[in-house]
XYZ file of C-alpha atoms in Angstrom:
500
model
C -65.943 8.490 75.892
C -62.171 8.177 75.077
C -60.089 6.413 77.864
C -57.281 8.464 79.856
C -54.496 7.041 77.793
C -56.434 7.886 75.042
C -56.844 11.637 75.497
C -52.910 11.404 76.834
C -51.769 10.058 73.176
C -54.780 12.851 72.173
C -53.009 15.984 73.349
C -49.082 14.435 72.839
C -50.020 14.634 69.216
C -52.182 17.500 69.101
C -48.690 19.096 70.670
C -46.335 17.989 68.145
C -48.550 19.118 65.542
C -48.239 22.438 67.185
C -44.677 22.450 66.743
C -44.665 21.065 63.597
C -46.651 24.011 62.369
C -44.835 26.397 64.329
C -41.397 25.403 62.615
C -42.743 25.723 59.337
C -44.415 29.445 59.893
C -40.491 30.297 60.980
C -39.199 29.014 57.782
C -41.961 30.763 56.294
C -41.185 33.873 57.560
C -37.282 33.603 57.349
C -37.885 33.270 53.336
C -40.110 35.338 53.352
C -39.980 38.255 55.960
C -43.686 39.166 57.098
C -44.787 42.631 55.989
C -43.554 43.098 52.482
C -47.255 43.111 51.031
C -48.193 45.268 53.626
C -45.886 47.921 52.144
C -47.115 47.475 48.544
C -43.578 46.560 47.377
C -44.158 42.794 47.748
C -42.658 42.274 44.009
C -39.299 43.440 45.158
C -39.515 42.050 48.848
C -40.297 38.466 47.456
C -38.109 38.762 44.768
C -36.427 35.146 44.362
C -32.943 36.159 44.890
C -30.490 34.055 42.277
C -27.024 32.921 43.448
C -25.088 29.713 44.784
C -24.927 28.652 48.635
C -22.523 29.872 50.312
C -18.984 28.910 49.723
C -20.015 27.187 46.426
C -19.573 29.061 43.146
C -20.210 28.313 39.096
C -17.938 28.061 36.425
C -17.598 29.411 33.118
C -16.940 27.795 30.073
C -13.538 29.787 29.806
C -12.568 29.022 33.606
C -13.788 25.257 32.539
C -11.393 24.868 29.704
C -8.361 25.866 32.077
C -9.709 23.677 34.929
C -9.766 20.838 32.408
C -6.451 21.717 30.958
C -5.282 21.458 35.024
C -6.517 18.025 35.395
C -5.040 16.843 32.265
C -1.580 17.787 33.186
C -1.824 16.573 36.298
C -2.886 13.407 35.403
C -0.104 13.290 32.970
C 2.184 13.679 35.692
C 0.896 11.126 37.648
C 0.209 8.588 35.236
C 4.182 8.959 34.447
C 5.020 7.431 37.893
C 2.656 4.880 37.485
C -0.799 5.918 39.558
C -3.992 4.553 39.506
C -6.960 5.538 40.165
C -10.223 4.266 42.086
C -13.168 5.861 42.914
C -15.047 6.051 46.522
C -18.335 7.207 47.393
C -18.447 10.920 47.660
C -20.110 10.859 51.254
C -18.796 8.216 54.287
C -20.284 6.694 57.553
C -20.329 9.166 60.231
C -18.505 6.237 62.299
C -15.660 6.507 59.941
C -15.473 10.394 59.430
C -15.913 11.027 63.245
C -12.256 8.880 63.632
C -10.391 11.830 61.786
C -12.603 15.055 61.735
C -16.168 16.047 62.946
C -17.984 15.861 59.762
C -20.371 18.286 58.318
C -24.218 16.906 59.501
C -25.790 15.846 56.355
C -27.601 13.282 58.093
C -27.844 10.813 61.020
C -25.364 8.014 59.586
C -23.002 9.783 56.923
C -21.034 12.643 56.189
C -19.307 14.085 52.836
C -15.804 13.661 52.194
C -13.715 16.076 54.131
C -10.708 15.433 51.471
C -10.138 12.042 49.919
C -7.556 10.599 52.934
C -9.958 9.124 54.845
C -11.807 6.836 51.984
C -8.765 5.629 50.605
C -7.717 5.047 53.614
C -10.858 3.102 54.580
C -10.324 1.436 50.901
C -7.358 0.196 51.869
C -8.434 -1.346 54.689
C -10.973 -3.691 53.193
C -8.811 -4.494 50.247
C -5.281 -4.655 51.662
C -4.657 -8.297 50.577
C -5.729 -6.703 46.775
C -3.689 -3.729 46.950
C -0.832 -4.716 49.806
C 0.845 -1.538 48.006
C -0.459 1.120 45.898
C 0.014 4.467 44.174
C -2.755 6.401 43.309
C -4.404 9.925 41.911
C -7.657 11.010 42.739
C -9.207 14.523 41.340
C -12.360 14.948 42.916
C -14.567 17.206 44.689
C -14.840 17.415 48.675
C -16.319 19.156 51.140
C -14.783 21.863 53.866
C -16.667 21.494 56.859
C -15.842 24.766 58.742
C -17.249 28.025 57.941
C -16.181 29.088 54.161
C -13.580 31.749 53.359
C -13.893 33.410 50.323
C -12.137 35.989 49.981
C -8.845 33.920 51.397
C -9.847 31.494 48.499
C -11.485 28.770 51.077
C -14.384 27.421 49.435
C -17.262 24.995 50.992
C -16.958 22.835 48.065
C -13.620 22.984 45.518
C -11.654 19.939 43.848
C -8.936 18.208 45.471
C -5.984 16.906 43.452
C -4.276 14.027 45.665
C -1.364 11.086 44.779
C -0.982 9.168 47.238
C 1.686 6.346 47.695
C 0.846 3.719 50.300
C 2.208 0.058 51.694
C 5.525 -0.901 53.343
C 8.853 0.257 52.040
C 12.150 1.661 52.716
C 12.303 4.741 54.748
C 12.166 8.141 52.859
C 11.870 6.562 49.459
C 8.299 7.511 48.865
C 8.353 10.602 50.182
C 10.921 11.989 48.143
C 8.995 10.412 44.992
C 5.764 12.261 46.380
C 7.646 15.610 46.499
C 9.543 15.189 43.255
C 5.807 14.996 41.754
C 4.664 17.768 43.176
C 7.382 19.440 41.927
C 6.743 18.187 38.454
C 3.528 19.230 38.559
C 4.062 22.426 39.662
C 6.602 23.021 37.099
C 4.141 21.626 34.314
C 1.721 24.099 35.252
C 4.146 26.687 35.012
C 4.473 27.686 38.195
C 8.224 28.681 38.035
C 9.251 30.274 41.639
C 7.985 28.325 44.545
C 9.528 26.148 47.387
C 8.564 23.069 48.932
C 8.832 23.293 52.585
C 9.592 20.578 54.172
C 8.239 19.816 58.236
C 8.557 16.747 60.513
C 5.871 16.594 62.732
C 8.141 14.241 65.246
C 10.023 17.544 66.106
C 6.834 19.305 66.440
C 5.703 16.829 68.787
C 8.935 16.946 70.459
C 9.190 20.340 71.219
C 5.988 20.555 72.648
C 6.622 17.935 74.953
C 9.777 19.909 76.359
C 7.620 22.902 76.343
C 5.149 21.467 78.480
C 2.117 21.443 76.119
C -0.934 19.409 77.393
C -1.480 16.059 75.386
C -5.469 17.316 74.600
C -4.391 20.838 73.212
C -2.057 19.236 70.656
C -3.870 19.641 67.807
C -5.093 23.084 68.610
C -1.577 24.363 69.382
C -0.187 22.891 66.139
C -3.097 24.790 64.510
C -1.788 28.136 65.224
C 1.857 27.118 64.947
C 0.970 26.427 61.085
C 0.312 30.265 60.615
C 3.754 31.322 61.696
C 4.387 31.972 57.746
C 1.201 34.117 57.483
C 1.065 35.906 60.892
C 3.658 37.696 63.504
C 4.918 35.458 66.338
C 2.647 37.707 68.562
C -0.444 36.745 66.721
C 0.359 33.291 67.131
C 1.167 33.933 70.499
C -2.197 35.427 71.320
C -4.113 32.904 69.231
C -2.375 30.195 71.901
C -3.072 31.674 74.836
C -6.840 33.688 74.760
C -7.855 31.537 72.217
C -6.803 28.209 72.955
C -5.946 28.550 76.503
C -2.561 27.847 76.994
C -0.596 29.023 79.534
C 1.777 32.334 78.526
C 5.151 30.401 79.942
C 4.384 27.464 78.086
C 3.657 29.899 74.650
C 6.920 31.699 75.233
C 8.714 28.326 75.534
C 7.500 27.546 72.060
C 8.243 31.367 70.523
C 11.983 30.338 71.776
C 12.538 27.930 68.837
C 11.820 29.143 65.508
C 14.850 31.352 66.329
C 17.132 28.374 67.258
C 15.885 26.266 64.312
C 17.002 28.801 61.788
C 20.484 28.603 63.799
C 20.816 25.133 62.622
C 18.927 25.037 59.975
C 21.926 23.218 58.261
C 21.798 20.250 60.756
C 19.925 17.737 59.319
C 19.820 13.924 61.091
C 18.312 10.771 60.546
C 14.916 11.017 58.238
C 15.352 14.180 57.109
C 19.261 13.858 55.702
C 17.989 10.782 54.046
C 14.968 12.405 52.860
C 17.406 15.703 51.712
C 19.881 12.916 50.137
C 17.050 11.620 47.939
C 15.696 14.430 46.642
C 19.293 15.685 45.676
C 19.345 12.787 43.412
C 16.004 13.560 41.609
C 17.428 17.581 41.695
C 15.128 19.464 43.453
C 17.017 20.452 46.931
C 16.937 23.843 45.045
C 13.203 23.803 45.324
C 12.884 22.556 49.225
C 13.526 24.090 52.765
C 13.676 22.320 55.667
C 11.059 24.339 58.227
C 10.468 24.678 62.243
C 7.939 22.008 61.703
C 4.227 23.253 61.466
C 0.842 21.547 61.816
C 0.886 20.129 58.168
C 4.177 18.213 57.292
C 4.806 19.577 53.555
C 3.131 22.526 51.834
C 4.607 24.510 48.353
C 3.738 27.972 48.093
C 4.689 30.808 45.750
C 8.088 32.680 46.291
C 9.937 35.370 45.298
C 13.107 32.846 44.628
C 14.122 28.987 45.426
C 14.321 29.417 48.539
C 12.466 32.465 50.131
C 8.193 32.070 49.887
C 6.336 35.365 49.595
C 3.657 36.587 52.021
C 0.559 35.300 50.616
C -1.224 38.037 48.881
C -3.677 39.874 51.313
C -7.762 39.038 51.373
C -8.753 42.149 48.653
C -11.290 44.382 50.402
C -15.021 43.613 49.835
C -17.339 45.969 47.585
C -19.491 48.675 49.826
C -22.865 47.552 50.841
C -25.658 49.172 50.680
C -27.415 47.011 54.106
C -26.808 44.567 56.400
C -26.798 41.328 55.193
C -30.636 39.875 56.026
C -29.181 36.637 56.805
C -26.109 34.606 57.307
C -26.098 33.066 53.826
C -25.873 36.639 52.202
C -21.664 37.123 51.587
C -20.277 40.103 49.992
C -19.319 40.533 46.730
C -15.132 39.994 45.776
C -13.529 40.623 43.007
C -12.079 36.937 43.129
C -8.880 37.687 40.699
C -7.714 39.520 44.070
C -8.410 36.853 46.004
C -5.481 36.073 48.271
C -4.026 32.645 47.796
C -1.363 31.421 50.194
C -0.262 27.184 50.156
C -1.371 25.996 46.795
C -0.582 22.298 47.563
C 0.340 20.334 50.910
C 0.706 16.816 51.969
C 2.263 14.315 54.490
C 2.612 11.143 56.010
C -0.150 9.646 57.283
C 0.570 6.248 58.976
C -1.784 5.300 61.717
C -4.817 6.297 59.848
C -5.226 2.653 57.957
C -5.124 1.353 61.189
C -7.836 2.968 62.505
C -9.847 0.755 59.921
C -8.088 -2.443 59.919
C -6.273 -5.045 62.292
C -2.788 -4.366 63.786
C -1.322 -6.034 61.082
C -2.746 -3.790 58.349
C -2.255 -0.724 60.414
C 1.234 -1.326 59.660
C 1.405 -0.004 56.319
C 2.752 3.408 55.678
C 0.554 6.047 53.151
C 2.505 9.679 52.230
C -2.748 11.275 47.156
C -14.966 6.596 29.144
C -14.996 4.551 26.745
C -17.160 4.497 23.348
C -18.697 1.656 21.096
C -21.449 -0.967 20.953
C -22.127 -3.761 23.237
C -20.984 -6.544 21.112
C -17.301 -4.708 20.627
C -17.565 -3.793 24.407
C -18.000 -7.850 25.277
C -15.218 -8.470 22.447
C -12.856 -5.984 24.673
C -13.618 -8.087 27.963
C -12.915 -11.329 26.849
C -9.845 -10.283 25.023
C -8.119 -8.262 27.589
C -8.185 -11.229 30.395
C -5.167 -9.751 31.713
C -5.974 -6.159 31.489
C -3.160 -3.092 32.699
C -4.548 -1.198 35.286
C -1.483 0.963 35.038
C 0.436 2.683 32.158
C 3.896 2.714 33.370
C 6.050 1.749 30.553
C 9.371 1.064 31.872
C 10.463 0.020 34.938
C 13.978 0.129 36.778
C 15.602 -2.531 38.113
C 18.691 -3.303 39.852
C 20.835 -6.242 39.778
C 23.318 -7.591 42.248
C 23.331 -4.676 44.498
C 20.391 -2.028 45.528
C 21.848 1.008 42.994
C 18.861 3.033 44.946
C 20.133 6.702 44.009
C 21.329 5.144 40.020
C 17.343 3.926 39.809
C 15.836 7.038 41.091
C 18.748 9.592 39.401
C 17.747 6.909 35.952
C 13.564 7.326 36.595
C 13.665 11.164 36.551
C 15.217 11.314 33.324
C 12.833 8.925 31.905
C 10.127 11.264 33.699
C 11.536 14.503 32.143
C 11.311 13.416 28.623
C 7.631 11.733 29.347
C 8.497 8.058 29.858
C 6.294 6.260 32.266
C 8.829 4.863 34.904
C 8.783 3.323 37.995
C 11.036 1.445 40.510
C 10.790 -0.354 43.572
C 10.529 1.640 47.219
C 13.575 -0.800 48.462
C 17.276 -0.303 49.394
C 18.287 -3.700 48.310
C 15.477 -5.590 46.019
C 15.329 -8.999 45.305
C 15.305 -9.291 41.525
C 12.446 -11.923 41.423
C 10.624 -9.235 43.259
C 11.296 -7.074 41.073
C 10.102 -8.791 38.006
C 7.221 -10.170 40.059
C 6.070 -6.657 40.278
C 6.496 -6.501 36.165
C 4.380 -9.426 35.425
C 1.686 -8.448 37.590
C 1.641 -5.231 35.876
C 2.518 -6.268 32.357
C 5.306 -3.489 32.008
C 6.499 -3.955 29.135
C 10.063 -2.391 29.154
C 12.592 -3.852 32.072
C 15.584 -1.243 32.005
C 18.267 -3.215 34.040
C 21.559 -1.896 35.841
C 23.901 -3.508 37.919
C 27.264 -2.543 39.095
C 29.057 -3.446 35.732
C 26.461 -1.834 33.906
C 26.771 1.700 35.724
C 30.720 1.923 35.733
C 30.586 1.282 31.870
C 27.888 3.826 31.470
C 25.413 1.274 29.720
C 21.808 -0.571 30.470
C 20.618 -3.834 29.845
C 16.784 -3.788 28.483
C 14.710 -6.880 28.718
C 11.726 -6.635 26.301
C 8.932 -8.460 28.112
C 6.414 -10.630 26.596
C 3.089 -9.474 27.425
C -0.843 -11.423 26.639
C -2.294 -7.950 27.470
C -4.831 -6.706 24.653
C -4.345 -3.145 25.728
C -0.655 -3.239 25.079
C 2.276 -5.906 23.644
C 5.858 -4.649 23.835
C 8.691 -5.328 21.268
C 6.501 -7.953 18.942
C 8.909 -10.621 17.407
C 11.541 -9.214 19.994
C 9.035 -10.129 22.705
C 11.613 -11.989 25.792
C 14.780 -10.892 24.063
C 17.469 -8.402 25.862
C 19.962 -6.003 24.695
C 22.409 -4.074 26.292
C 23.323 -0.600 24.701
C 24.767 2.965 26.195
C 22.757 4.869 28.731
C 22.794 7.686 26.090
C 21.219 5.273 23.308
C 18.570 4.587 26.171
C 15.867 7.087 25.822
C 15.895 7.489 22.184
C 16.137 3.594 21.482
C 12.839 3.485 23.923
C 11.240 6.682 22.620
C 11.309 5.122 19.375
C 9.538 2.034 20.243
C 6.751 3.280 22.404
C 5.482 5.913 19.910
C 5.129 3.159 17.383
């Protein structure tokens, strides 16, 4: 006769297995609702129904050829102001996810990417002394963890298209190279009329703090602030208050200032006149609006002129059904060229989130994002290109004797508008063996030089570097050598060399 324990451990399992096999007769029957047989229609009933989960979709060769044509401009445009790119696991460990977002349960331990932040972020952290500073693209897919929203264009799963700039530089100096990109890219798509608005989420923060906002219903609050260009005050007023549970007073505080920003709209101090200063010099202040500052810092969308955005086109209305959807996976059927499509790109600063990864120290740094042939000629490749570019900007701009920050960036665009790869250093007042450091490291090839002299005569000194690198070696017999000619001589003299 079994011992007590024994028929204890008997029965515990004889239970489980009665759960067990009551879970599976409910998945049973929610695939397959009980009864169709018994109304001799069990062909149609148990029909395998054929579509993709929910907020997913598939693509057509035709919509595949302009997705690809997409990616290949855009990586044009980055590529021009000297990204890189690396590539992270497409899912990360809960412990990491869980410090930005609540992840999407996939498992006990991981989570899929919620956008591409939050691995390069955690990249940078365990290869800061590699990469102290970095710029780089990444076109990927990730993964929306709320419930999808088709017919506003809010997929489950859709690429994201991200340059990030990251390590420690001069104020503002980034930032207006991140927005002069996405105008570039914008404009290469041709997307003609749309304006870059422009938030700073220390005002945000501010003004709540004056409003009386409670620290834990920050985030929420800034949520519904961010849909002040989609919805009525009042909606966003409501939102606050039933929804989030903030008190009226403290709402109608808040409704007091978009009124009172556009007043002095004009008055711009400290980051943001800098910021404004900048991207006069690269020419698109015709293309950005400084904004009562919303949840996200900087988002572009479609507009009507260079300075007014359009209301984003209205969610088209969904085909009649014929029944109720049998279960929450079933979605109705949109016509998705109606499909209403409001920011088409965003971005911002993002400072403290390498240090949520890293030591104090590393927290410091700042972040605004084939090949063919056999073996043997594969080996040949490797053991030739010992100091391989990881990089294919061209030319870069560097100033001598005094910072010249506005001549390097006004000189970069115009090497970027005529498809030079350029780049410069994120400094007020470089060091010139800095500067060069950052050349040899990189094995740019072209060093386009200007000093004071240099801009009041209207000329450029280039210094042709010598470079080891198999993948690229600049100027030949002129390898080391310098020349000084006119900045108007500049582009074609360097055009000329770099398509041979």
């Amino acid at each position: 006769m079994a011992s007590t324990p024994d028929l204890a451990a008997l029965r515990a399992n004889i239970t489980a297995l009665n759960e067990h096999i009551h879970t599976l007769k409910s998945t049973k029957e929610a695939a397959w609702p009980a009864g169709g047989a018994a109304k001799g229609d069990s062909k149609k009933d148990n029909k395998l129904a054929l579509k993709t989960p929910k907020g997913t979709r598939d693509w057509s060769p035709l919509e595949m050829s302009i997705r690809e044509h997409i990616f290949s401009t855009l990586q044009r445009v980055f590529k021009a102001h000297g990204g890189v790119t690396i590539d992270t696991p497409v899912f990360e460990l809960r412990d990491i996810l869980t410090g930005k977002y609540v992840p999407m349960n996939i498992s006990t331990t991981a989570g899929l990417d919620n956008d591409s932040q939050v691995p390069f972020a955690r990249f940078l952290a365990m290869n800061g002394t590699t990469y102290p500073t970095i710029k780089r693209y990444h076109i990927a897919k990730v993964y929306r963890r709320d419930a999808p929203a088709m017919t506003k264009g809010r997929m489950r799963e859709f690429y994201q298209c991200d340059f990030d700039i990251a390590g420690l530089y001069d104020p503002m100096v980034p930032d207006a190279e991140v927005l002069c990109i996405l105008s570039e890219a914008l404009t290469a798509l041709d997307i003609k009329d749309f304006t870059i608005k422009i938030n700073h989420r220390k005002i945000l923060d501010g003004i709540f703090g004056l409003c009386g906002v409670p620290v834990d219903k920050t985030r929420s609050i800034s949520s519904a602030v961010d849909k002040l260009d989609k919805l009525p005050w009042a909606d966003v007023k409501k939102e606050m208050v039933e929804e989030k549970g903030l008190p009226e007073e403290v709402a109608d505080k808040i409704g007091e200032y978009p009124t009172r920003f556009k007043r002095k709209r004009q008055s711009r101090h400290g980051d943001m006149e800098l910021l404004f200063k900048y991207l006069n010099v690269f020419g698109i202040t015709h293309q950005s609006k400084a904004l009562l500052p919303a949840a996200s810092n900087t988002s572009a969308l479609p507009s009507t002129s260079a300075s007014t955005p359009t209301t984003a086109k209205p969610a088209p209305k969904s085909k009649p059904k014929k029944s109720k959807p049998k279960n929450e996976d079933d979605e109705e059927d949109i016509d998705e060229s109606q499909v209403g499509v409001g920011s088409i790109a965003a971005g911002g600063r993002y400072d403290d989130l390498v240090g949520m990864f890293a030591s104090a120290a590393a927290g410091k740094a700042s972040a605004s994002g084939s090949g063919s042939g056999s073996g043997a000629r594969a080996g040949r490749f490797r053991r030739e290109k010992e100091r391989g570019r990881s990089k294919a900007t061209e030319v870069f701009v560097v100033s001598v004797g005094e910072g010249l920050i506005e001549e390097r960036m006004r000189l970069a665009k115009e090497l970027w508008d005529v498809g030079i790869k350029a780049e410069y250093m994120y400094k007020i007042t470089p060091r010139l063996d800095a500067q060069f450091k950052v050349m040899d490291k990189e094995l740019i090839p072209y060093a386009v030089m200007l000093g004071p002299d240099e801009v009041k005569e209207g000329k450029v000194k280039v210094k042709i570097q010598a470079s080891g690198s198999f993948f690229y070696s600049a100027g030949g017999e002129d390898a080391g050598s310098q020349v000084t000619i006119s900045r108007e001589e500049l582009i074609p003299w360097l055009k000329q060399r770099l398509d041979n």
